[in-house]
PDB file of C-alpha atoms in Angstrom:
ATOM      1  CA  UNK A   1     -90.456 -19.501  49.275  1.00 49.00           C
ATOM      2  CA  UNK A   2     -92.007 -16.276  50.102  1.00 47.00           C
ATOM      3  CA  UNK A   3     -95.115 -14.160  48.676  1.00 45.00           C
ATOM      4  CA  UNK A   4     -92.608 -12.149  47.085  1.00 49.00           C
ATOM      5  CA  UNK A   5     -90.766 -14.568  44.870  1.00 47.00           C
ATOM      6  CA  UNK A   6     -93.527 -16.466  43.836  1.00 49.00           C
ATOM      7  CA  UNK A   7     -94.589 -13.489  42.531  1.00 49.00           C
ATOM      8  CA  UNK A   8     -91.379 -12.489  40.970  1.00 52.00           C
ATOM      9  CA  UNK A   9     -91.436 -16.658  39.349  1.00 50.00           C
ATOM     10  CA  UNK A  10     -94.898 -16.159  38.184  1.00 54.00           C
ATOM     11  CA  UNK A  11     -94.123 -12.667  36.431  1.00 52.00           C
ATOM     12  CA  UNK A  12     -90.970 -14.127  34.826  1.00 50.00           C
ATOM     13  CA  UNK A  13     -93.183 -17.040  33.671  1.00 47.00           C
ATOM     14  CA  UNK A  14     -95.425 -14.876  31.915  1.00 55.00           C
ATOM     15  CA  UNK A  15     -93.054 -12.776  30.152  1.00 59.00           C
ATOM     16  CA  UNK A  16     -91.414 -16.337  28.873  1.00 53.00           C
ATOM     17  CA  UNK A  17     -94.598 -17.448  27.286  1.00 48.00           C
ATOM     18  CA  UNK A  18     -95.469 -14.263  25.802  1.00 61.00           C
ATOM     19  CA  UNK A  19     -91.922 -14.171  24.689  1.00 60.00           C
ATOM     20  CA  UNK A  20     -92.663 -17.397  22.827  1.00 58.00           C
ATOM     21  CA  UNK A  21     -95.735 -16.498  21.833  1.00 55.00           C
ATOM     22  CA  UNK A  22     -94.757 -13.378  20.030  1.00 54.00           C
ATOM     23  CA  UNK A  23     -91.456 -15.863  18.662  1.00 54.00           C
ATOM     24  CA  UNK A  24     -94.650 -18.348  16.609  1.00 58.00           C
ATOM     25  CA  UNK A  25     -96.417 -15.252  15.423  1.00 58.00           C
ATOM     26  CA  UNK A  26     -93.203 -14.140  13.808  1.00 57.00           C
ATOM     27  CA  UNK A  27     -92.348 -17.395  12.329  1.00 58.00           C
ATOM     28  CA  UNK A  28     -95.659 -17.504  10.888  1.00 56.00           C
ATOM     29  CA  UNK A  29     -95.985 -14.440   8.966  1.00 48.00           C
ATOM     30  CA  UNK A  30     -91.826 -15.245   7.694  1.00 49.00           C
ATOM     31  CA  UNK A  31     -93.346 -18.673   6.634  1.00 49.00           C
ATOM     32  CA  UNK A  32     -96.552 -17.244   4.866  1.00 48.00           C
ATOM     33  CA  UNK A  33     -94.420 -14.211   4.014  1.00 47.00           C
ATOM     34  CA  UNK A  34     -92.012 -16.940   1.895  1.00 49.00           C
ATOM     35  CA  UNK A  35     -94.670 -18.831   0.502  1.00 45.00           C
ATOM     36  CA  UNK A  36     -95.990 -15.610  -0.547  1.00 49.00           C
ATOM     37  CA  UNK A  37     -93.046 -14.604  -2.160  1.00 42.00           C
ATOM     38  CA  UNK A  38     -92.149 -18.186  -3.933  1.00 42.00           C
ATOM     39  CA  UNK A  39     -95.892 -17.712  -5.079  1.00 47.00           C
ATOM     40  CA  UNK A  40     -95.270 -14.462  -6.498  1.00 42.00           C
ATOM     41  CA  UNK A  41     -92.455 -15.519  -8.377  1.00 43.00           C
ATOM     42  CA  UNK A  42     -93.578 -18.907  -9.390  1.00 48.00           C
ATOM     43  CA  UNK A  43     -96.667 -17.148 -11.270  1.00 49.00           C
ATOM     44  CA  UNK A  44     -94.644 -14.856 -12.580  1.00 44.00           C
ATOM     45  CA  UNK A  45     -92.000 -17.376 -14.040  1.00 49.00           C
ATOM     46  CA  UNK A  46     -94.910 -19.083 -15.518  1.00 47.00           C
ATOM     47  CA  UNK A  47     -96.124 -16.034 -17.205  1.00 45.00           C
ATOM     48  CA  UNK A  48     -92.909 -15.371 -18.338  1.00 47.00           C
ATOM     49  CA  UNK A  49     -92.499 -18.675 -19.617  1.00 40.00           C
ATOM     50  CA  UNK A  50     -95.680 -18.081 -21.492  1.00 48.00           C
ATOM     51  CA  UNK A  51     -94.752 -15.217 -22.975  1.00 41.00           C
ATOM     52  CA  UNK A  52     -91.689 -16.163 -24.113  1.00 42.00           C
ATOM     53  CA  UNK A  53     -93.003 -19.623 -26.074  1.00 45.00           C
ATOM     54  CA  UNK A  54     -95.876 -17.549 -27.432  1.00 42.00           C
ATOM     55  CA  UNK A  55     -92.899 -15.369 -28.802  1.00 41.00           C
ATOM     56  CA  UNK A  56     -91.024 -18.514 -29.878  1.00 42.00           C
ATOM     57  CA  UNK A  57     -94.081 -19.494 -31.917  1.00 38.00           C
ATOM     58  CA  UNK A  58     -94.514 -16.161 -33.416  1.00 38.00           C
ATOM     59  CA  UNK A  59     -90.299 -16.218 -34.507  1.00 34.00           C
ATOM     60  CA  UNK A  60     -90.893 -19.677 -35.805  1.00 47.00           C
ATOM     61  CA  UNK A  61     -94.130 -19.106 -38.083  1.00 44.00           C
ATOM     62  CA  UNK A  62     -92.159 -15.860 -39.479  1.00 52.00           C
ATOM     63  CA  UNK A  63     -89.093 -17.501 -40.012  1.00 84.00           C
ATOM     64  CA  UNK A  64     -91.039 -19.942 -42.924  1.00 95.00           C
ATOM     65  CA  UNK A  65     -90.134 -18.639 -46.054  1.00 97.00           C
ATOM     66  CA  UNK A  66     -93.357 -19.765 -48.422  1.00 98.00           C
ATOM     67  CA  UNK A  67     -92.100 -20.178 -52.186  1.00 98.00           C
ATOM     68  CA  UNK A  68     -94.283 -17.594 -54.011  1.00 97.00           C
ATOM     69  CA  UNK A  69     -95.856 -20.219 -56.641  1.00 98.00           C
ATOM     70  CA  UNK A  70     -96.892 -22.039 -54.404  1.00 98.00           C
ATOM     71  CA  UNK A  71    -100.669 -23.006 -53.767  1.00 98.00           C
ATOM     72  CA  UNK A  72    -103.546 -24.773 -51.699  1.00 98.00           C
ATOM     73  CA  UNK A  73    -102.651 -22.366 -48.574  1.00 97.00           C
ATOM     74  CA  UNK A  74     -98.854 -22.491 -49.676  1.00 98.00           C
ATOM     75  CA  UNK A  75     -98.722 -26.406 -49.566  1.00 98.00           C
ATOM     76  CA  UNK A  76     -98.318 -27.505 -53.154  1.00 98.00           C
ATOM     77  CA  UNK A  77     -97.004 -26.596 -56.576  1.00 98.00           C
ATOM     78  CA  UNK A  78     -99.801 -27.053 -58.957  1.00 98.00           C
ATOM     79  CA  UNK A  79     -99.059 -28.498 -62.439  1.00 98.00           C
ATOM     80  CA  UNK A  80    -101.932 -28.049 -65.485  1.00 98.00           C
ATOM     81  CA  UNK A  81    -105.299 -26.375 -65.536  1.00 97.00           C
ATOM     82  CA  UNK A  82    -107.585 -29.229 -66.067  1.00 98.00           C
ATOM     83  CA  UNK A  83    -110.899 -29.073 -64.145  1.00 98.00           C
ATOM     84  CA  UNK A  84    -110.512 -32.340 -61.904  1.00 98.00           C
ATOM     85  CA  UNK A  85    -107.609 -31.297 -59.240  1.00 98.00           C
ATOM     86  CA  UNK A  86    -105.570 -34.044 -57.873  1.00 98.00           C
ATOM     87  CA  UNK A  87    -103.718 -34.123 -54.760  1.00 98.00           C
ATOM     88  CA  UNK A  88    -100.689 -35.889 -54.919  1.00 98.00           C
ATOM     89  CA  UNK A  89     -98.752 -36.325 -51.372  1.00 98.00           C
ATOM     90  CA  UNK A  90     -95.370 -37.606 -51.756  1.00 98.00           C
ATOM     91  CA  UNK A  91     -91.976 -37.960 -49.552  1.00 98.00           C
ATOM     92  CA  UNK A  92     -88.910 -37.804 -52.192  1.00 98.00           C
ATOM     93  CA  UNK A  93     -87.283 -40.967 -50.286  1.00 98.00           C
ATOM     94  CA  UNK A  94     -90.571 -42.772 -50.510  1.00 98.00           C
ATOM     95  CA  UNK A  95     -89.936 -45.964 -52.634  1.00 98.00           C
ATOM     96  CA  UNK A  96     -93.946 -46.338 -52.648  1.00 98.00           C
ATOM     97  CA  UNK A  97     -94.257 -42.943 -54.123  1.00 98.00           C
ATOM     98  CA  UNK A  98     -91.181 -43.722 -57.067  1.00 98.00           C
ATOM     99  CA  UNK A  99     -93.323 -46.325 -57.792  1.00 98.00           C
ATOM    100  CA  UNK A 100     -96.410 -44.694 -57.997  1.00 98.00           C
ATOM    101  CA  UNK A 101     -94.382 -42.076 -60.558  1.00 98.00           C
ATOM    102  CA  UNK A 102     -92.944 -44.896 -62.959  1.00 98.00           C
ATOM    103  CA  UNK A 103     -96.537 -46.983 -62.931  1.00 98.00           C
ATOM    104  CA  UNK A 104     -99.245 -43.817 -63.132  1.00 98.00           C
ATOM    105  CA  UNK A 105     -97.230 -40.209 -63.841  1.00 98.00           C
ATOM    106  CA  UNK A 106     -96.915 -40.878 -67.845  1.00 98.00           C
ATOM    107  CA  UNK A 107    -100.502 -41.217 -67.619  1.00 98.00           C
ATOM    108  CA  UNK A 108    -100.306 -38.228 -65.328  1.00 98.00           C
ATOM    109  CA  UNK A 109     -98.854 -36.347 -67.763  1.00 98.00           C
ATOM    110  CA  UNK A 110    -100.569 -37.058 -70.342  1.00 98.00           C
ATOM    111  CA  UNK A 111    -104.257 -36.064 -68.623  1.00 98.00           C
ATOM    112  CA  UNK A 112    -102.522 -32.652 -67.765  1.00 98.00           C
ATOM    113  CA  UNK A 113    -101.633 -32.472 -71.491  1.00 98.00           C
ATOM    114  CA  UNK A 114    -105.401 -32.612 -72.162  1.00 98.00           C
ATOM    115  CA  UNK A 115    -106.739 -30.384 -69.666  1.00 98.00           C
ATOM    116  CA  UNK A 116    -108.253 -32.786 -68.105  1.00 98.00           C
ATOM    117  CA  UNK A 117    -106.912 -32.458 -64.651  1.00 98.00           C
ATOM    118  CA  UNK A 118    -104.691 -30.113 -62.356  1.00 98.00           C
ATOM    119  CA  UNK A 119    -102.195 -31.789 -59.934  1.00 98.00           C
ATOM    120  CA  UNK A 120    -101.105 -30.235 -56.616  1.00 98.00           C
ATOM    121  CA  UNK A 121     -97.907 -32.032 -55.740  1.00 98.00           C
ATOM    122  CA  UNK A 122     -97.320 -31.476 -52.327  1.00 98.00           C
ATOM    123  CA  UNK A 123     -93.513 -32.493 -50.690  1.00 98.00           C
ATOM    124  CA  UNK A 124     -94.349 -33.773 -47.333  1.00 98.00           C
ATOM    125  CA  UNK A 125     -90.998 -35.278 -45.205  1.00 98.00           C
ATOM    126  CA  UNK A 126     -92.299 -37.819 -43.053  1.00 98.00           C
ATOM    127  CA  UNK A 127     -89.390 -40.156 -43.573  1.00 98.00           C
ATOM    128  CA  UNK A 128     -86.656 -38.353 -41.563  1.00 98.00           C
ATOM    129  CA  UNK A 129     -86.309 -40.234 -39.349  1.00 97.00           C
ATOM    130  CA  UNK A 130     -84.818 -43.125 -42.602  1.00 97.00           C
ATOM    131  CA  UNK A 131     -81.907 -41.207 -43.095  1.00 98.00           C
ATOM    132  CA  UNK A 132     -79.964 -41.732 -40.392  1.00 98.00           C
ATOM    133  CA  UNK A 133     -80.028 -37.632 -39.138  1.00 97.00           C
ATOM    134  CA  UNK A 134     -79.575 -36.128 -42.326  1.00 98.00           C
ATOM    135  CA  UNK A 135     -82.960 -35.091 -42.562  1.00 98.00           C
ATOM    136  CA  UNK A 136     -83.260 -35.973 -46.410  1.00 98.00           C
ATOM    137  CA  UNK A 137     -86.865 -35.988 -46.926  1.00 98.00           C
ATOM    138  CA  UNK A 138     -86.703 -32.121 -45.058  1.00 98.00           C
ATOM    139  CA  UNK A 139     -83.690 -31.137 -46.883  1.00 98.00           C
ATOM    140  CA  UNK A 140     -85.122 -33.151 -50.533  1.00 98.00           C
ATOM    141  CA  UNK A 141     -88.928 -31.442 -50.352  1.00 98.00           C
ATOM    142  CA  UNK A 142     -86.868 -28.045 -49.821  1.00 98.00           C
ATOM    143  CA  UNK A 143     -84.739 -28.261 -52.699  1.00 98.00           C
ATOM    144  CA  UNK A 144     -88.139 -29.068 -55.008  1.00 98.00           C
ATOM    145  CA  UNK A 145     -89.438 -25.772 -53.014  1.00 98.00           C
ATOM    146  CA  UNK A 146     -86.532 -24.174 -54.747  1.00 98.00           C
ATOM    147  CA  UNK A 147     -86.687 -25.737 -57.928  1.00 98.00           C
ATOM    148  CA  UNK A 148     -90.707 -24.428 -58.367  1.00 98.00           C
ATOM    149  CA  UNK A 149     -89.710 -21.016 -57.390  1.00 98.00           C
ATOM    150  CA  UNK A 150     -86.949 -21.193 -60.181  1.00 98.00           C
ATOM    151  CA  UNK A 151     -89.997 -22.458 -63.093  1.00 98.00           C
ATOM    152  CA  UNK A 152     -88.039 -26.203 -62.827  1.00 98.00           C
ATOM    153  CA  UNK A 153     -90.338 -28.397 -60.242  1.00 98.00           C
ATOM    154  CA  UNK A 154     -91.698 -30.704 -62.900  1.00 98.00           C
ATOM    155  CA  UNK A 155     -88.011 -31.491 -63.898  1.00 98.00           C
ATOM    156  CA  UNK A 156     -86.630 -31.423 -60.389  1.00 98.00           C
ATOM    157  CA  UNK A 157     -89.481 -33.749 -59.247  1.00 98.00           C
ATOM    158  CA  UNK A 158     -88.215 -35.850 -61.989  1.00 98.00           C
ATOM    159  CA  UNK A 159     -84.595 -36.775 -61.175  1.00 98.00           C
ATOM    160  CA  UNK A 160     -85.301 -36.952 -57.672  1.00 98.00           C
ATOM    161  CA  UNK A 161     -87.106 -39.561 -58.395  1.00 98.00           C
ATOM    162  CA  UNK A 162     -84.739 -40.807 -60.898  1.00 98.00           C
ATOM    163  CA  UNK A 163     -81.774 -40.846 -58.546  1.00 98.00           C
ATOM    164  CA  UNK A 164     -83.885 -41.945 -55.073  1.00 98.00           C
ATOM    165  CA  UNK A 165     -81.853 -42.895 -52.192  1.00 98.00           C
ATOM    166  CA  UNK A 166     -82.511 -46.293 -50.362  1.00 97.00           C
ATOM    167  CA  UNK A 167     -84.733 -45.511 -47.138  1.00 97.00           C
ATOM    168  CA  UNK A 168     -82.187 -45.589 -43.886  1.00 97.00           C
ATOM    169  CA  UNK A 169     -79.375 -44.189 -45.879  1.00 98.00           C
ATOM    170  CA  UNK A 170     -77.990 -40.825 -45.571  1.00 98.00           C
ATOM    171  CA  UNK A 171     -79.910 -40.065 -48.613  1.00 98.00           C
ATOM    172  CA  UNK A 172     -78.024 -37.379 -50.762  1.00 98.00           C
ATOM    173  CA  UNK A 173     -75.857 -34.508 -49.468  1.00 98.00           C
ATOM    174  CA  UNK A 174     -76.989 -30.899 -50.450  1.00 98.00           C
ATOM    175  CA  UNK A 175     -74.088 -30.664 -53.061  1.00 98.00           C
ATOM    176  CA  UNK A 176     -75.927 -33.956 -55.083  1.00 98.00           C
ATOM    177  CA  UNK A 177     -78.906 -31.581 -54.573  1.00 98.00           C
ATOM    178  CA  UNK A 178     -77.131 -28.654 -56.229  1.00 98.00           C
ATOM    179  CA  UNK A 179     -76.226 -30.796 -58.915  1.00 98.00           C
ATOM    180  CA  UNK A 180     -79.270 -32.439 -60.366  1.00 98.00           C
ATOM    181  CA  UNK A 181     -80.664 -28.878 -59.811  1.00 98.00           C
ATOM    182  CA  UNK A 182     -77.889 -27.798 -62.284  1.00 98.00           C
ATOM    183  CA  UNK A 183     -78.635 -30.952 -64.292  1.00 98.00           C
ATOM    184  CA  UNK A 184     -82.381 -29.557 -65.051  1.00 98.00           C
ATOM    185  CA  UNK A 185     -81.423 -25.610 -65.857  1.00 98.00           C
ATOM    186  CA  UNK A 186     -81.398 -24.465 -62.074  1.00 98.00           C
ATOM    187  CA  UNK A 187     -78.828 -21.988 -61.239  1.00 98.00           C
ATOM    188  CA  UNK A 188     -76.772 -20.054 -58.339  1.00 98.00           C
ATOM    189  CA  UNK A 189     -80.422 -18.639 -56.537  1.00 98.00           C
ATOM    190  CA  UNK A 190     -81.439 -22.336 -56.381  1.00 98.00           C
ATOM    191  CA  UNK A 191     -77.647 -23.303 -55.035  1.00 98.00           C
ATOM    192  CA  UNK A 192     -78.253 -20.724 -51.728  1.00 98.00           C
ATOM    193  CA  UNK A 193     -81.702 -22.006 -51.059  1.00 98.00           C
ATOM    194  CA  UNK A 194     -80.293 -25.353 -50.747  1.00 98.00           C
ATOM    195  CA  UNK A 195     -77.605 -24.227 -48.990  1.00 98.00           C
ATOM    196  CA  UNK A 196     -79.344 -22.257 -46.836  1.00 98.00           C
ATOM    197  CA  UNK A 197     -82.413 -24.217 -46.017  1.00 98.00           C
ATOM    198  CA  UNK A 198     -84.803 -21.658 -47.422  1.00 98.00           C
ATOM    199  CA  UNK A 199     -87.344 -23.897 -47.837  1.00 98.00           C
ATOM    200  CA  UNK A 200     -86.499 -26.459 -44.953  1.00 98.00           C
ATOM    201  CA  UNK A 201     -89.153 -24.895 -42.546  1.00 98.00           C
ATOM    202  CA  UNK A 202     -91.370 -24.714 -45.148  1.00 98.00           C
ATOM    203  CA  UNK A 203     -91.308 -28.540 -45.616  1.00 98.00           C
ATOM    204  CA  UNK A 204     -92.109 -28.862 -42.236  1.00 97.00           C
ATOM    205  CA  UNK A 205     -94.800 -26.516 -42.086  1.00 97.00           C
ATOM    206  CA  UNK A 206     -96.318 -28.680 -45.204  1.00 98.00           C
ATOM    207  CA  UNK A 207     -95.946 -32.104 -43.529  1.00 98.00           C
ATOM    208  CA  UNK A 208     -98.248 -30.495 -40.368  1.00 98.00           C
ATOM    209  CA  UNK A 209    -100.649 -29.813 -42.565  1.00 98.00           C
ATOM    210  CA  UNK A 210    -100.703 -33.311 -44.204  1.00 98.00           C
ATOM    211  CA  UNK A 211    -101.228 -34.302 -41.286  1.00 98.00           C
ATOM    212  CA  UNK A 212    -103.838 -32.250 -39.597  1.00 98.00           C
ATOM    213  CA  UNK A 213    -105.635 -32.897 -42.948  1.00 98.00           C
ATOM    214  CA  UNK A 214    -105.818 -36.883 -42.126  1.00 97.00           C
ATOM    215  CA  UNK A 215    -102.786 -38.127 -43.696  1.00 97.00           C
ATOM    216  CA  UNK A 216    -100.572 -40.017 -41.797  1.00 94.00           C
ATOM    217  CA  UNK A 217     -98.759 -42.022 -45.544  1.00 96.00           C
ATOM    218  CA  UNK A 218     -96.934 -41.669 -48.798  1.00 98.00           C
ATOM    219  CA  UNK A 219     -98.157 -41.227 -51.363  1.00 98.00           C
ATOM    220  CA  UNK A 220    -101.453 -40.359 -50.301  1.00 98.00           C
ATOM    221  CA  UNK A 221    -103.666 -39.368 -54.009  1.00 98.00           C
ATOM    222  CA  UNK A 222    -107.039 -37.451 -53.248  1.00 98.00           C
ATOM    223  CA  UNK A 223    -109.160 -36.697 -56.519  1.00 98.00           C
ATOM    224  CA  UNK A 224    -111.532 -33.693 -55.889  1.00 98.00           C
ATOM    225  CA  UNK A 225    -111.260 -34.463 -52.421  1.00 98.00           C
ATOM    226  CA  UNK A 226    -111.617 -37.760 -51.907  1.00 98.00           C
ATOM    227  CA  UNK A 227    -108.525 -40.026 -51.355  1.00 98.00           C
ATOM    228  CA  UNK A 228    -108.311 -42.608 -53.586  1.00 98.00           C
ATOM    229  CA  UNK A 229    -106.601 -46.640 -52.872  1.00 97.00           C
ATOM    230  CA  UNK A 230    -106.757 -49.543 -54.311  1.00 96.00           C
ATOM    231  CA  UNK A 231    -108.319 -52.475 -51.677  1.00 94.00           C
ATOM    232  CA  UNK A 232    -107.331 -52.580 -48.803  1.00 93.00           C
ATOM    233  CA  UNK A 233    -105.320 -49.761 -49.047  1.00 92.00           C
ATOM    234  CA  UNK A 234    -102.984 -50.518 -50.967  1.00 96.00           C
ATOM    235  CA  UNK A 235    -101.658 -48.071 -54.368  1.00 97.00           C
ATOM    236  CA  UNK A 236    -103.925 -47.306 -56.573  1.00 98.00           C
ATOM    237  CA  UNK A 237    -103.187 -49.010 -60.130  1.00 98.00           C
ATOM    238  CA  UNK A 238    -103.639 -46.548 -62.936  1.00 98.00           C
ATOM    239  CA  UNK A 239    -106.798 -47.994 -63.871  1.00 98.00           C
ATOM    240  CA  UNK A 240    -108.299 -47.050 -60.629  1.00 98.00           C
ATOM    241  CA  UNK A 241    -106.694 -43.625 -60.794  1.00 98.00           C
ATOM    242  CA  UNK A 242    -107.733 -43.573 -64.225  1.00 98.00           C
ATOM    243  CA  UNK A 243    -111.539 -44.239 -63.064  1.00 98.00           C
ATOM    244  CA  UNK A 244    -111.195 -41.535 -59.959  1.00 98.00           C
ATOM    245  CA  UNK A 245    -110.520 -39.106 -62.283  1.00 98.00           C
ATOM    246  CA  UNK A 246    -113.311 -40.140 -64.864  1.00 98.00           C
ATOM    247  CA  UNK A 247    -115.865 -40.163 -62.065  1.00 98.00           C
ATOM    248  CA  UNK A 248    -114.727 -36.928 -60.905  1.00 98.00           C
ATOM    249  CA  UNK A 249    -114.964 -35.294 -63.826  1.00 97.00           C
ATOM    250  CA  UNK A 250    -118.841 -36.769 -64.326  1.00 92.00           C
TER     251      UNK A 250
END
């Protein structure tokens, strides 16, 4: 081979490798180019995403509708004016609680009726999940929303009780609702609330607060703050309610 194509091979050579050098730097900067770009959008799908749950929450905490009477940061519907306040957590499909009523709310009553104490009764639904998707405790502690707003919750509270579905039944439709509302003087504003879940998120909103507060069970009774049980945690008979609110009230 002469001089002169040796030189022509070795030229040609060169221009092949710089050819494929120049072909890796491209395919560099097109891969750090795409990661760039999948970066780019990955942060800003997150931020997005952030945004738009923040927004979510926002939509969610306006959408409660907090009845006007109620008190305790919008929790409970307070009943007397006596100086010892009792707490009174309750789920309306609770059979613990409907026993609680019948054994210790005449004597309930009757300490209200003396000034002696002020209950906060505070409809919590942590028993859902017992009515088979119906959402009864929601849709029950809504309805006694409803029922305070219209000046009946005492009465309400009452034939809840009184007519108490078995836990891990459907519990009772919104038209049974409606009717022992109508039963107890309620009329066509209480009807819509039921209807249309007014109070629904509200319930919800309640039960958080139960339990960010500690609570985690129906009925849970605190006396000035201090949750009261009989031993080993079990209800509280009315004597040691009874007691609670004696030594509360010094």
């Amino acid at each position: 081979m002469s001089k002169g194509n040796r030189g022509r091979d070795r030229a040609a050579a060169k221009r092949i490798v710089e050819q494929q050098k120049a072909a890796e730097r491209r395919r560099r900067v097109t891969i750090w180019t795409t990661v760039g770009v999948v970066a780019v959008l990955l942060i800003a799908g997150l931020v997005g995403w952030g945004v738009l749950a923040n927004q979510n929450k926002k939509t969610e905490a306006s959408q409660v509708n907090t009845p006007s009477v109620a008190v305790d940061e919008g929790t409970a519907f307070a009943v007397g004016t006596g100086p010892v306040t009792v707490d009174i957590y309750e789920d309306f499909m609770c059979p613990i609680c409907h026993e609680f009523e019948k054994q210790t709310g005449s004597t309930i009553t009757q300490m209200v009726t003396d000034k002696k104490i002020t209950v906060r009764y505070h409809p919590v639904s942590i028993l859902d999940r017992a009515s088979n998707g119906t959402q009864y405790s929601t849709r029950a502690a809504g309805a006694a929303a409803a029922a305070a707003v219209g000046g009946k919750f005492l009465e309400y509270h009452q034939v809840l009780f009184d007519n108490q579905p078995e836990e891990n039944s459907d519990g009772l439709d919104n038209a049974k609702l409606i009717e022992l509302g109508t039963s107890v003087g309620l009329g066509d504003t209480f009807a819509q609330a039921v209807n249309n879940k007014t109070y629904d998120s509200w319930a919800t909103k309640v039960t958080e607060t139960f339990s960010s507060r500690g609570y985690d069970g129906t009925p849970t009774i605190v006396v000035n703050g201090k949750k009261v049980e009989g031993p080993n945690n079990t209800l509280p008979t009315t004597e040691v309610f009874t007691q609670a609110v004696t030594s509360a009230a010094g």
